[in-house]
Every structure is written in C-alpha cells, then in structure tokens.
Coordinates of C-alpha atoms in Angstrom, one line a residue:
M11 CA -0.4 0.9 -29.2
N12 CA -1.1 -2.5 -26.8
T13 CA -2.4 -2.3 -24.3
L14 CA 0.0 -2.4 -21.1
S15 CA 1.4 0.8 -23.4
W16 CA -1.8 2.2 -22.9
L17 CA -2.0 1.7 -19.3
N18 CA 1.0 2.8 -18.6
S19 CA 0.6 6.4 -20.8
E20 CA -0.9 9.5 -19.1
A21 CA -4.0 10.7 -18.7
F22 CA -3.6 13.8 -17.5
T23 CA -1.3 16.6 -16.2
A24 CA -3.1 17.4 -12.6
F25 CA -1.4 19.8 -10.0
G26 CA 2.3 20.1 -12.6
Q27 CA 1.7 16.2 -11.6
H28 CA 1.4 13.4 -14.5
I29 CA -1.4 10.6 -14.2
L30 CA -0.6 7.0 -15.8
W31 CA -4.3 5.3 -17.2
S32 CA -3.0 2.5 -14.9
D33 CA -2.6 4.1 -11.0
M34 CA -5.7 5.9 -12.6
T35 CA -8.3 3.2 -13.5
G36 CA -6.6 0.8 -10.9
N37 CA -7.0 3.0 -7.8
T38 CA -11.2 3.5 -8.2
I39 CA -11.5 0.4 -8.9
G40 CA -9.1 0.0 -5.8
L41 CA -11.6 2.5 -3.6
I42 CA -14.7 0.8 -5.2
A43 CA -13.8 -2.3 -2.9
L44 CA -12.6 -1.1 -0.3
A45 CA -16.2 0.9 -0.5
L46 CA -17.6 -3.2 -0.6
G47 CA -16.2 -4.7 1.7
W48 CA -16.9 -1.7 4.1
Q49 CA -20.7 -2.3 3.5
R50 CA -19.0 -6.5 4.1
S51 CA -20.3 -7.1 0.2
I52 CA -18.5 -10.8 -1.0
W53 CA -17.9 -8.6 -4.6
T54 CA -15.4 -7.3 -2.2
W55 CA -12.6 -9.4 -3.5
P56 CA -13.7 -9.7 -7.5
A57 CA -12.9 -5.7 -7.2
Q58 CA -9.5 -6.1 -4.9
F59 CA -8.7 -9.1 -8.1
L60 CA -9.3 -6.6 -11.3
S61 CA -7.5 -3.8 -8.9
G62 CA -4.2 -5.6 -8.2
V63 CA -4.4 -6.9 -12.5
I64 CA -4.2 -3.2 -13.3
L65 CA -1.7 -1.7 -10.8
V66 CA 1.0 -4.3 -10.9
A67 CA 1.6 -2.2 -15.0
A68 CA 1.3 1.1 -13.1
Y69 CA 4.0 -0.1 -10.3
S70 CA 6.4 -2.0 -12.8
S71 CA 6.4 1.4 -14.5
A72 CA 7.6 3.2 -11.3
H73 CA 9.9 0.6 -11.0
L74 CA 9.3 -0.6 -7.6
S75 CA 9.3 -4.4 -7.3
G76 CA 7.8 -4.6 -4.0
G77 CA 4.5 -2.6 -5.2
I78 CA 4.5 -5.0 -7.8
G79 CA 4.7 -7.9 -5.5
K80 CA 2.2 -6.5 -3.7
Q81 CA -0.5 -6.4 -6.3
L82 CA 0.4 -10.3 -6.8
L83 CA -0.8 -10.5 -3.4
V84 CA -3.3 -8.8 -3.5
I85 CA -4.8 -10.8 -6.3
G86 CA -3.9 -13.8 -5.1
V87 CA -4.9 -13.2 -1.6
A88 CA -8.4 -11.3 -3.8
L89 CA -9.3 -15.3 -4.9
W90 CA -8.2 -16.7 -0.8
G91 CA -10.6 -13.8 0.6
W92 CA -13.6 -14.8 -1.8
R93 CA -13.3 -19.0 -1.0
A94 CA -13.2 -18.0 2.6
W95 CA -15.9 -14.8 2.3
Q96 CA -17.9 -17.8 0.3
R97 CA -17.1 -21.1 3.5
G98 CA -18.3 -18.7 5.6
R99 CA -21.4 -18.0 4.2
Q100 CA -22.7 -21.5 3.6
H101 CA -21.7 -22.2 7.2
A102 CA -23.7 -19.1 9.0
Q103 CA -27.7 -19.5 9.9
D104 CA -27.8 -16.1 8.4
G105 CA -26.3 -17.2 4.9
S106 CA -23.6 -13.9 6.3
I107 CA -19.8 -13.7 7.8
A108 CA -19.2 -13.0 11.7
I109 CA -16.8 -10.8 11.9
R110 CA -14.2 -9.3 15.6
F111 CA -11.4 -8.7 16.7
A112 CA -8.8 -11.0 16.5
T113 CA -7.3 -12.9 19.5
W114 CA -3.6 -11.2 21.1
R115 CA -2.0 -14.6 19.9
E116 CA -4.0 -13.4 16.5
R117 CA -2.8 -10.0 16.8
W118 CA 0.6 -10.7 18.0
L119 CA 1.2 -13.3 14.8
L120 CA 0.1 -10.2 12.7
I121 CA 2.7 -7.9 14.1
G122 CA 5.4 -10.1 14.1
G123 CA 4.9 -11.7 10.9
T124 CA 4.5 -8.2 9.2
A125 CA 8.1 -7.4 11.2
L126 CA 10.2 -9.7 10.2
G127 CA 8.3 -10.2 6.2
T128 CA 9.6 -6.3 6.5
L129 CA 12.9 -7.0 7.2
A130 CA 13.4 -9.7 5.2
V131 CA 11.3 -8.7 1.7
G132 CA 13.5 -4.7 2.9
G133 CA 16.8 -7.2 3.2
L134 CA 16.4 -8.5 -0.1
F135 CA 15.8 -5.2 -1.7
A136 CA 18.2 -3.5 -0.3
A137 CA 21.2 -6.2 -1.3
V138 CA 18.9 -6.3 -5.4
P139 CA 19.1 -2.4 -5.9
A140 CA 17.8 -3.3 -8.8
L141 CA 14.5 -4.0 -7.9
S142 CA 13.1 -0.7 -5.8
W143 CA 14.4 2.5 -5.4
N144 CA 13.3 2.5 -2.2
P145 CA 13.5 -0.6 -0.7
W146 CA 12.1 -0.6 3.5
P147 CA 8.6 1.5 2.8
D148 CA 8.3 -0.4 -0.7
A149 CA 9.0 -4.0 1.9
Y150 CA 6.7 -1.9 4.4
I151 CA 3.9 -1.3 2.0
F152 CA 4.6 -4.9 0.6
V153 CA 4.1 -7.2 3.4
G154 CA 1.8 -5.0 5.4
T155 CA -0.9 -5.2 2.6
L156 CA -0.7 -9.8 2.7
A157 CA -1.0 -8.5 6.7
A158 CA -4.2 -6.3 6.3
M159 CA -5.9 -8.7 3.5
V160 CA -5.3 -12.0 5.5
A161 CA -7.2 -10.0 8.5
Q162 CA -9.9 -9.0 6.4
A163 CA -10.4 -12.4 4.7
R164 CA -10.6 -14.1 7.9
G165 CA -12.9 -11.4 9.8
L166 CA -10.8 -9.4 11.9
V167 CA -11.0 -5.7 13.1
E168 CA -8.1 -5.1 12.9
F169 CA -7.4 -5.4 9.0
W170 CA -8.4 -1.5 9.1
F171 CA -5.4 -0.9 11.4
A172 CA -3.1 -2.4 9.7
W173 CA -4.1 -0.3 6.6
L174 CA -4.3 3.0 8.2
L175 CA -0.6 1.2 9.2
V176 CA -0.3 0.8 5.2
D177 CA -1.6 3.8 4.2
L178 CA 0.7 6.5 6.2
V179 CA 3.6 4.7 4.9
G180 CA 1.9 5.0 1.2
V181 CA 1.0 7.7 0.5
P182 CA 4.5 9.6 0.9
L183 CA 6.6 6.6 -1.3
A184 CA 3.3 7.3 -4.3
F185 CA 4.1 10.8 -4.5
T186 CA 8.1 9.9 -4.0
S187 CA 7.7 7.8 -7.3
G188 CA 5.9 9.7 -9.2
L189 CA 1.9 7.3 -8.9
A190 CA 0.8 10.6 -7.7
F191 CA -3.0 9.8 -8.4
S192 CA -2.2 7.1 -6.4
G193 CA -1.3 9.3 -3.2
F194 CA -4.3 11.4 -3.9
V195 CA -6.0 7.9 -3.4
Y196 CA -4.5 6.9 -0.3
I197 CA -5.5 10.0 1.8
I198 CA -8.7 9.0 0.0
Y199 CA -8.2 5.4 1.5
L200 CA -7.4 7.3 4.8
A201 CA -10.7 8.6 5.4
L202 CA -12.6 5.4 4.2
V203 CA -10.8 3.2 6.7
L204 CA -10.8 5.4 9.8
W205 CA -15.3 4.5 8.6
G206 CA -14.9 1.4 8.4
M207 CA -13.3 1.1 11.1
R208 CA -15.5 2.8 13.4
D209 CA -18.5 0.7 11.7
W210 CA -16.8 -2.0 11.9
W211 CA -15.9 -1.8 15.0
L212 CA -19.4 -1.2 16.3
R213 CA -21.6 -3.8 15.0
S214 CA -18.5 -6.0 16.8
R215 CA -19.6 -4.8 19.3
R216 CA -22.8 -5.8 19.6
A217 CA -25.0 -8.5 21.7
G218 CA -24.6 -12.0 20.6
A219 CA -22.9 -13.0 17.1
P220 CA -21.9 -10.0 14.8
A221 CA -22.2 -10.3 11.4
L222 CA -21.2 -9.4 8.1
E223 CA -24.9 -8.7 6.9
G224 CA -25.9 -8.5 3.8
A225 CA -23.1 -9.9 1.9
A226 CA -23.7 -9.6 -2.0
A227 CA -24.7 -13.3 -3.6

C-alpha cells in the first residue's frame, strides 16, 4: 500500500462515521496550527503547511475540488505568511509582530474580494459538475480560507472573523461529504476561534503598539 492509499484508508469508525487517516491527521495538525496562531507563534505557518499537504489527500477522496484548492492555497499562503512574519519581526524593535484591526478600506477589500471570488469559483464549479458535487459551499470555503489567511499574515484581528464564517459552512459540508473528522474538528475550531478572537481583540486595544509577543524563533 502506497502512502496516498494509506492516508485515504479508514482509521476507525465512530458514531457510524468512517474516519480516514488523512482527514484525522491533517485536521489534528490544523488544530495545532490554530493554537500556535492564537499564541502568536511563527510556527503556526509550518504547521499549516503540513496540514494542507495531508488534507489534499482527504479532499481528493471526497471529490471536492474546492477543498483541494483550499489546501493548495493553505500551502502557498503558509509560505508567504512565514516570510511576512519573519520580516515583521525583523523590523520591530522588540522582535515581535504587531497586530491591529483592519482599516475600513481593507475590510471592504476582504469582503468584496471574498464575494466576487466565491461567485467566480462557484460559477466555475457549477458549470463543470465534475469539479465539485456541492459547488457553492465548496467555493465559499475555498475563497474564505484565502481571505482569512491573507488577513492573518497581515496581523489583522479580522482574520478570526473570517475563520468563523468559514467554519459555519465548513461543519455541515464536511459531514455531508464523508469527512466526519473534519466536521468534528470544525466544531472545535469554532471554540478556538472565539477564544483567539477575544485574545487578539484585547491585545489590539492595549495602549501603545500591540504586538505578537513571544513568537518562537
């Protein structure tokens, strides 16, 4: 059995749901990445990269092109985010990364870009049914993930809101696509996102220059 076949084999069954190794492993690493992001550790980006690589196999087994594209975006943006946080730490006096709320211009760009991107990608998936069996939620998650990761790489508090909106669609889509572990993990994501949102919100409101303190070297 090759690596891809093993990743897409069943690990166990829980509550009548078949859990794949790729789904379980990739999402577990994804949870670790989210926790590292909450703690403002630069190692969130390598963890997101590894999670994306493994979850490509999971989404390919579910025939969700948007999910595959999402993970390819995760891989690419993780590399960019690593470089962005490295540069930010070099330019800051205390070696940390500043976090802040987005300007209204940045917010509208994120909202408008997500809406237009979802329409474009969803239209493509709808026109070519072989790409996705559930085109519009699939497209929304694909584009929303990109928006969230771009906002995170820029140190914007709004990235937590973006992840929250992605998770609200991701939970039902994962369960209906046979990726039960993803569905369970998305529920955990919701709790972590709310806690992380509160933490970054409070830090951004502090007097002086808010920063991502304690980022791992």
